[in-house]
Amino acid sequence: MQLTKRQELILDIVKNNGPITGEHIAERLNLTRATLRPDMAILTMSGILEARPRVGYFCSGKKPGRMLADKLHQILVGEIKSVPVVVRESCTVYDAVVTMFTEDVGTLFAVREGGFLEGVISRKDLLKFTLGGQDIDKLPVNVVMTRMPNVVYVEPEDSIWVAARKLISCEVDALPVVKEVKTESAVAALEVIGRISKTNITKVFVELGAGDI
Ligand code: ADP
């Protein structure tokens, strides 16, 4: 985070004299409190300074780089996930292509009865078979998809950093967000409740850069 000259000055004053009130900081800089208000807001919202009523401002001791890392671990998948676009695993490749276009997504999740995760279908999975000259009107998507247990997924309580790391390390564009549902069988069923794509992560990145979150 790049601080302005004035914000650096405020930081020095607080470092050397904190806790110190806003009024005293303003006096030292020969400015009014109103002029300083936006700077104080930025310094406190970014976590560099902390403010306590009737005590004043003091340094939090956190480094700006560490604060960004903290944010990435604090924001949860459940807060930024999108609506998942799902198809039944028995649907045809043709229907999957149509769904991808109409829903404007690059990844579909295949589910069985009850919305439980069975597989993932990417653009290239579909392209491969459309180019192969196969009858895509008859071919079911479960032939072309990546299926469980090979699907990489996240849960709503995971941090967006965990999601981003999985997207990069597994070289995929999207992850299903799932909720584990206990069943009678030994294998837990995963209900698809959301979608995290590289776009979701990029949106957070833009908002962090703009200081919106
Ligand atoms: P594309 O194939 O359009 O470049 P991806 O890079 O997302 O899109 O997909 C590459 C391959 O990885 C595809 O075969 C796809 O089925 C598979 N894949 C996509 N997402 C996942 C995921 N979350 N878990 C496991 N495999 C996935």
mmCIF file of C-alpha atoms and ligand atoms in Angstrom:
data_model
loop_
_atom_site.group_PDB
_atom_site.id
_atom_site.type_symbol
_atom_site.label_atom_id
_atom_site.label_comp_id
_atom_site.label_asym_id
_atom_site.label_seq_id
_atom_site.Cartn_x
_atom_site.Cartn_y
_atom_site.Cartn_z
ATOM 1 C CA MET A 1 0.000 0.000 0.000
ATOM 2 C CA GLN A 2 1.441 3.360 -1.095
ATOM 3 C CA LEU A 3 0.988 6.113 1.506
ATOM 4 C CA THR A 4 0.932 9.813 0.643
ATOM 5 C CA LYS A 5 3.532 12.188 2.136
ATOM 6 C CA ARG A 6 0.970 13.474 4.599
ATOM 7 C CA GLN A 7 -0.052 9.963 5.661
ATOM 8 C CA GLU A 8 3.635 9.126 6.250
ATOM 9 C CA LEU A 9 3.918 12.253 8.429
ATOM 10 C CA ILE A 10 0.835 11.249 10.428
ATOM 11 C CA LEU A 11 2.288 7.772 10.869
ATOM 12 C CA ASP A 12 5.555 9.250 12.197
ATOM 13 C CA ILE A 13 3.691 11.467 14.643
ATOM 14 C CA VAL A 14 1.625 8.550 15.944
ATOM 15 C CA LYS A 15 4.678 6.267 16.133
ATOM 16 C CA ASN A 16 6.575 8.787 18.243
ATOM 17 C CA ASN A 17 3.714 10.170 20.331
ATOM 18 C CA GLY A 18 0.917 7.607 20.300
ATOM 19 C CA PRO A 19 -1.598 7.266 21.702
ATOM 20 C CA ILE A 20 -2.450 10.724 20.428
ATOM 21 C CA THR A 21 -5.777 12.374 19.628
ATOM 22 C CA GLY A 22 -6.787 13.530 16.163
ATOM 23 C CA GLU A 23 -6.819 17.091 17.432
ATOM 24 C CA HIS A 24 -3.194 16.912 18.545
ATOM 25 C CA ILE A 25 -2.106 15.364 15.253
ATOM 26 C CA ALA A 26 -3.869 18.192 13.397
ATOM 27 C CA GLU A 27 -2.162 20.807 15.625
ATOM 28 C CA ARG A 28 1.268 19.384 14.922
ATOM 29 C CA LEU A 29 0.630 19.524 11.189
ATOM 30 C CA ASN A 30 -0.993 22.971 11.301
ATOM 31 C CA LEU A 31 -4.100 21.565 9.663
ATOM 32 C CA THR A 32 -7.730 21.250 10.668
ATOM 33 C CA ARG A 33 -9.157 17.929 11.872
ATOM 34 C CA ALA A 34 -11.583 17.982 8.933
ATOM 35 C CA THR A 35 -8.671 18.105 6.471
ATOM 36 C CA LEU A 36 -7.079 15.097 8.131
ATOM 37 C CA ARG A 37 -10.243 13.019 8.290
ATOM 38 C CA PRO A 38 -9.829 11.161 4.940
ATOM 39 C CA ASP A 39 -6.201 10.305 5.801
ATOM 40 C CA MET A 40 -7.146 9.043 9.249
ATOM 41 C CA ALA A 41 -9.911 6.955 7.660
ATOM 42 C CA ILE A 42 -7.484 5.340 5.210
ATOM 43 C CA LEU A 43 -4.895 4.658 7.905
ATOM 44 C CA THR A 44 -7.417 3.081 10.265
ATOM 45 C CA MET A 45 -9.386 1.164 7.634
ATOM 46 C CA SER A 46 -6.194 -0.332 6.240
ATOM 47 C CA GLY A 47 -5.329 -1.452 9.769
ATOM 48 C CA ILE A 48 -2.053 0.517 10.036
ATOM 49 C CA LEU A 49 -3.454 2.684 12.837
ATOM 50 C CA GLU A 50 -5.948 1.789 15.490
ATOM 51 C CA ALA A 51 -8.248 4.282 17.199
ATOM 52 C CA ARG A 52 -9.671 3.971 20.669
ATOM 53 C CA PRO A 53 -12.309 6.418 21.964
ATOM 54 C CA ARG A 54 -10.968 8.888 24.562
ATOM 55 C CA VAL A 55 -7.472 7.447 24.118
ATOM 56 C CA GLY A 56 -6.559 8.350 20.547
ATOM 57 C CA TYR A 57 -4.618 6.810 17.698
ATOM 58 C CA PHE A 58 -1.806 4.297 18.046
ATOM 59 C CA CYS A 59 0.137 2.056 15.652
ATOM 60 C CA SER A 60 -1.232 -1.466 15.188
ATOM 61 C CA GLY A 61 2.255 -2.771 14.510
ATOM 62 C CA LYS A 62 1.083 -4.604 11.412
ATOM 63 C CA LYS A 63 3.069 -4.410 8.177
ATOM 64 C CA PRO A 64 1.028 -3.455 5.051
ATOM 65 C CA GLY A 65 2.086 -6.642 3.186
ATOM 66 C CA ARG A 66 1.028 -8.836 6.094
ATOM 67 C CA MET A 67 -2.338 -7.046 6.227
ATOM 68 C CA LEU A 68 -3.104 -7.936 2.618
ATOM 69 C CA ALA A 69 -2.226 -11.555 3.384
ATOM 70 C CA ASP A 70 -4.528 -11.444 6.439
ATOM 71 C CA LYS A 71 -7.373 -10.166 4.251
ATOM 72 C CA LEU A 72 -6.911 -12.980 1.730
ATOM 73 C CA HIS A 73 -7.155 -15.502 4.562
ATOM 74 C CA GLN A 74 -10.140 -13.737 6.170
ATOM 75 C CA ILE A 75 -12.405 -13.498 3.116
ATOM 76 C CA LEU A 76 -14.265 -16.766 2.781
ATOM 77 C CA VAL A 77 -15.361 -18.658 -0.311
ATOM 78 C CA GLY A 78 -18.954 -18.513 0.972
ATOM 79 C CA GLU A 79 -18.893 -14.695 0.816
ATOM 80 C CA ILE A 80 -17.870 -14.403 -2.838
ATOM 81 C CA LYS A 81 -19.160 -17.573 -4.507
ATOM 82 C CA SER A 82 -21.385 -17.435 -7.587
ATOM 83 C CA VAL A 83 -24.446 -19.482 -8.400
ATOM 84 C CA PRO A 84 -23.365 -22.873 -9.798
ATOM 85 C CA VAL A 85 -24.475 -23.881 -13.268
ATOM 86 C CA VAL A 86 -25.250 -27.582 -13.168
ATOM 87 C CA VAL A 87 -26.426 -30.242 -15.594
ATOM 88 C CA ARG A 88 -27.539 -33.802 -14.982
ATOM 89 C CA GLU A 89 -24.758 -36.286 -15.674
ATOM 90 C CA SER A 90 -27.096 -38.030 -18.111
ATOM 91 C CA CYS A 91 -27.594 -34.916 -20.280
ATOM 92 C CA THR A 92 -26.074 -34.932 -23.760
ATOM 93 C CA VAL A 93 -22.918 -33.143 -24.864
ATOM 94 C CA TYR A 94 -25.146 -31.059 -27.162
ATOM 95 C CA ASP A 95 -27.281 -29.891 -24.202
ATOM 96 C CA ALA A 96 -24.147 -29.102 -22.201
ATOM 97 C CA VAL A 97 -22.810 -26.920 -25.047
ATOM 98 C CA VAL A 98 -26.145 -25.071 -25.198
ATOM 99 C CA THR A 99 -26.175 -24.583 -21.396
ATOM 100 C CA MET A 100 -22.635 -23.229 -21.459
ATOM 101 C CA PHE A 101 -23.682 -20.615 -24.035
ATOM 102 C CA THR A 102 -27.018 -19.649 -22.500
ATOM 103 C CA GLU A 103 -25.634 -19.435 -18.949
ATOM 104 C CA ASP A 104 -22.449 -17.705 -20.111
ATOM 105 C CA VAL A 105 -20.018 -19.834 -18.085
ATOM 106 C CA GLY A 106 -16.912 -21.804 -18.982
ATOM 107 C CA THR A 107 -17.396 -24.669 -16.536
ATOM 108 C CA LEU A 108 -20.428 -26.816 -15.777
ATOM 109 C CA PHE A 109 -20.874 -29.164 -12.847
ATOM 110 C CA ALA A 110 -22.552 -32.500 -13.411
ATOM 111 C CA VAL A 111 -24.846 -33.663 -10.651
ATOM 112 C CA ARG A 112 -26.973 -36.680 -9.892
ATOM 113 C CA GLU A 113 -30.428 -36.650 -8.305
ATOM 114 C CA GLY A 114 -30.409 -34.353 -5.245
ATOM 115 C CA GLY A 115 -27.763 -31.992 -6.683
ATOM 116 C CA PHE A 116 -24.799 -34.116 -5.604
ATOM 117 C CA LEU A 117 -21.471 -33.617 -7.361
ATOM 118 C CA GLU A 118 -20.511 -36.199 -9.978
ATOM 119 C CA GLY A 119 -18.168 -34.339 -12.305
ATOM 120 C CA VAL A 120 -16.867 -31.189 -13.983
ATOM 121 C CA ILE A 121 -17.174 -30.274 -17.651
ATOM 122 C CA SER A 122 -14.877 -27.667 -19.154
ATOM 123 C CA ARG A 123 -14.993 -25.967 -22.553
ATOM 124 C CA LYS A 124 -12.205 -28.145 -23.898
ATOM 125 C CA ASP A 125 -13.859 -31.352 -22.657
ATOM 126 C CA LEU A 126 -16.792 -30.482 -24.919
ATOM 127 C CA LEU A 127 -14.689 -29.221 -27.819
ATOM 128 C CA LYS A 128 -12.690 -32.447 -27.923
ATOM 129 C CA PHE A 129 -15.831 -34.446 -28.642
ATOM 130 C CA THR A 130 -17.472 -31.982 -30.986
ATOM 131 C CA LEU A 131 -14.288 -32.022 -33.096
ATOM 132 C CA GLY A 132 -14.137 -35.808 -32.989
ATOM 133 C CA GLY A 133 -17.210 -36.016 -35.183
ATOM 134 C CA GLN A 134 -19.158 -38.040 -32.607
ATOM 135 C CA ASP A 135 -22.916 -37.845 -32.338
ATOM 136 C CA ILE A 136 -23.085 -35.179 -29.625
ATOM 137 C CA ASP A 137 -26.871 -35.474 -29.623
ATOM 138 C CA LYS A 138 -26.563 -38.952 -28.139
ATOM 139 C CA LEU A 139 -23.285 -38.842 -26.209
ATOM 140 C CA PRO A 140 -23.888 -38.256 -22.450
ATOM 141 C CA VAL A 141 -21.656 -35.742 -20.652
ATOM 142 C CA ASN A 142 -20.539 -38.335 -18.128
ATOM 143 C CA VAL A 143 -18.342 -39.763 -20.908
ATOM 144 C CA VAL A 144 -16.482 -36.472 -21.406
ATOM 145 C CA MET A 145 -16.353 -35.024 -17.874
ATOM 146 C CA THR A 146 -13.716 -35.263 -15.155
ATOM 147 C CA ARG A 147 -15.424 -37.355 -12.530
ATOM 148 C CA MET A 148 -15.348 -37.854 -8.795
ATOM 149 C CA PRO A 149 -13.146 -38.500 -6.874
ATOM 150 C CA ASN A 150 -10.843 -36.485 -9.179
ATOM 151 C CA VAL A 151 -12.821 -33.247 -8.890
ATOM 152 C CA VAL A 152 -11.089 -30.505 -6.924
ATOM 153 C CA TYR A 153 -13.544 -28.558 -4.784
ATOM 154 C CA VAL A 154 -13.758 -26.080 -1.906
ATOM 155 C CA GLU A 155 -16.126 -25.571 1.001
ATOM 156 C CA PRO A 156 -17.787 -22.266 2.008
ATOM 157 C CA GLU A 157 -15.573 -21.927 5.110
ATOM 158 C CA ASP A 158 -12.355 -22.148 3.083
ATOM 159 C CA SER A 159 -10.534 -18.864 2.526
ATOM 160 C CA ILE A 160 -10.334 -17.370 -0.945
ATOM 161 C CA TRP A 161 -6.577 -17.870 -0.710
ATOM 162 C CA VAL A 162 -7.091 -21.635 -0.459
ATOM 163 C CA ALA A 163 -9.434 -21.477 -3.475
ATOM 164 C CA ALA A 164 -6.980 -19.403 -5.522
ATOM 165 C CA ARG A 165 -4.130 -21.764 -4.669
ATOM 166 C CA LYS A 166 -6.172 -24.772 -5.836
ATOM 167 C CA LEU A 167 -7.132 -22.998 -9.084
ATOM 168 C CA ILE A 168 -3.475 -22.316 -9.830
ATOM 169 C CA SER A 169 -1.914 -25.569 -8.651
ATOM 170 C CA CYS A 170 -4.540 -27.790 -10.354
ATOM 171 C CA GLU A 171 -4.531 -25.602 -13.504
ATOM 172 C CA VAL A 172 -8.331 -25.347 -13.701
ATOM 173 C CA ASP A 173 -10.664 -22.404 -14.275
ATOM 174 C CA ALA A 174 -13.335 -23.107 -11.664
ATOM 175 C CA LEU A 175 -14.087 -25.081 -8.530
ATOM 176 C CA PRO A 176 -17.423 -26.301 -7.240
ATOM 177 C CA VAL A 177 -18.309 -25.092 -3.738
ATOM 178 C CA VAL A 178 -19.797 -28.025 -1.862
ATOM 179 C CA LYS A 179 -21.459 -28.920 1.391
ATOM 180 C CA GLU A 180 -20.881 -32.394 2.771
ATOM 181 C CA VAL A 181 -24.109 -34.230 3.413
ATOM 182 C CA LYS A 182 -24.096 -37.345 5.570
ATOM 183 C CA THR A 183 -25.622 -40.386 3.901
ATOM 184 C CA GLU A 184 -26.144 -44.003 4.849
ATOM 185 C CA SER A 185 -23.335 -45.094 2.555
ATOM 186 C CA ALA A 186 -19.745 -44.774 3.753
ATOM 187 C CA VAL A 187 -18.985 -42.152 1.105
ATOM 188 C CA ALA A 188 -20.201 -38.644 1.966
ATOM 189 C CA ALA A 189 -22.282 -36.931 -0.722
ATOM 190 C CA LEU A 190 -21.228 -33.445 -1.789
ATOM 191 C CA GLU A 191 -24.072 -31.061 -2.505
ATOM 192 C CA VAL A 192 -23.085 -28.376 -5.025
ATOM 193 C CA ILE A 193 -23.953 -24.981 -3.523
ATOM 194 C CA GLY A 194 -21.740 -22.592 -5.497
ATOM 195 C CA ARG A 195 -18.967 -21.897 -7.948
ATOM 196 C CA ILE A 196 -15.617 -20.144 -7.613
ATOM 197 C CA SER A 197 -13.878 -19.176 -10.815
ATOM 198 C CA LYS A 198 -10.823 -17.143 -11.664
ATOM 199 C CA THR A 199 -13.259 -14.259 -12.280
ATOM 200 C CA ASN A 200 -14.470 -14.285 -8.647
ATOM 201 C CA ILE A 201 -10.891 -14.102 -7.441
ATOM 202 C CA THR A 202 -10.042 -11.300 -9.883
ATOM 203 C CA LYS A 203 -13.064 -9.298 -8.671
ATOM 204 C CA VAL A 204 -11.802 -9.478 -5.073
ATOM 205 C CA PHE A 205 -8.366 -8.438 -6.300
ATOM 206 C CA VAL A 206 -9.866 -5.352 -8.012
ATOM 207 C CA GLU A 207 -11.923 -4.432 -4.921
ATOM 208 C CA LEU A 208 -8.883 -4.803 -2.651
ATOM 209 C CA GLY A 209 -6.907 -2.568 -5.010
ATOM 210 C CA ALA A 210 -9.637 0.055 -4.952
ATOM 211 C CA GLY A 211 -9.699 -0.054 -1.137
ATOM 212 C CA ASP A 212 -13.355 -1.145 -1.190
ATOM 213 C CA ILE A 213 -12.842 -4.111 1.144
HETATM 214 P P1 ADP B 1 -10.441 -25.733 -20.307
HETATM 215 O O1 ADP B 1 -10.361 -27.207 -20.548
HETATM 216 O O2 ADP B 1 -11.588 -25.082 -20.998
HETATM 217 O O3 ADP B 1 -9.138 -25.014 -20.498
HETATM 218 P P2 ADP B 1 -10.030 -26.085 -17.443
HETATM 219 O O4 ADP B 1 -8.584 -25.679 -17.496
HETATM 220 O O5 ADP B 1 -10.849 -25.621 -16.284
HETATM 221 O O6 ADP B 1 -10.799 -25.572 -18.734
HETATM 222 O O7 ADP B 1 -10.109 -27.665 -17.510
HETATM 223 C C1 ADP B 1 -9.025 -28.509 -17.850
HETATM 224 C C2 ADP B 1 -9.377 -29.940 -17.487
HETATM 225 O O8 ADP B 1 -9.517 -30.065 -16.075
HETATM 226 C C3 ADP B 1 -10.674 -30.455 -18.093
HETATM 227 O O9 ADP B 1 -10.511 -31.773 -18.533
HETATM 228 C C4 ADP B 1 -11.687 -30.392 -16.948
HETATM 229 O O10 ADP B 1 -12.646 -31.436 -16.970
HETATM 230 C C5 ADP B 1 -10.805 -30.534 -15.720
HETATM 231 N N1 ADP B 1 -11.302 -29.722 -14.584
HETATM 232 C C6 ADP B 1 -11.865 -28.500 -14.634
HETATM 233 N N2 ADP B 1 -12.204 -28.073 -13.406
HETATM 234 C C7 ADP B 1 -11.847 -29.067 -12.547
HETATM 235 C C8 ADP B 1 -11.947 -29.258 -11.128
HETATM 236 N N3 ADP B 1 -12.469 -28.342 -10.336
HETATM 237 N N4 ADP B 1 -11.482 -30.433 -10.626
HETATM 238 C C9 ADP B 1 -10.944 -31.381 -11.417
HETATM 239 N N5 ADP B 1 -10.832 -31.263 -12.743
HETATM 240 C C10 ADP B 1 -11.282 -30.132 -13.310
#
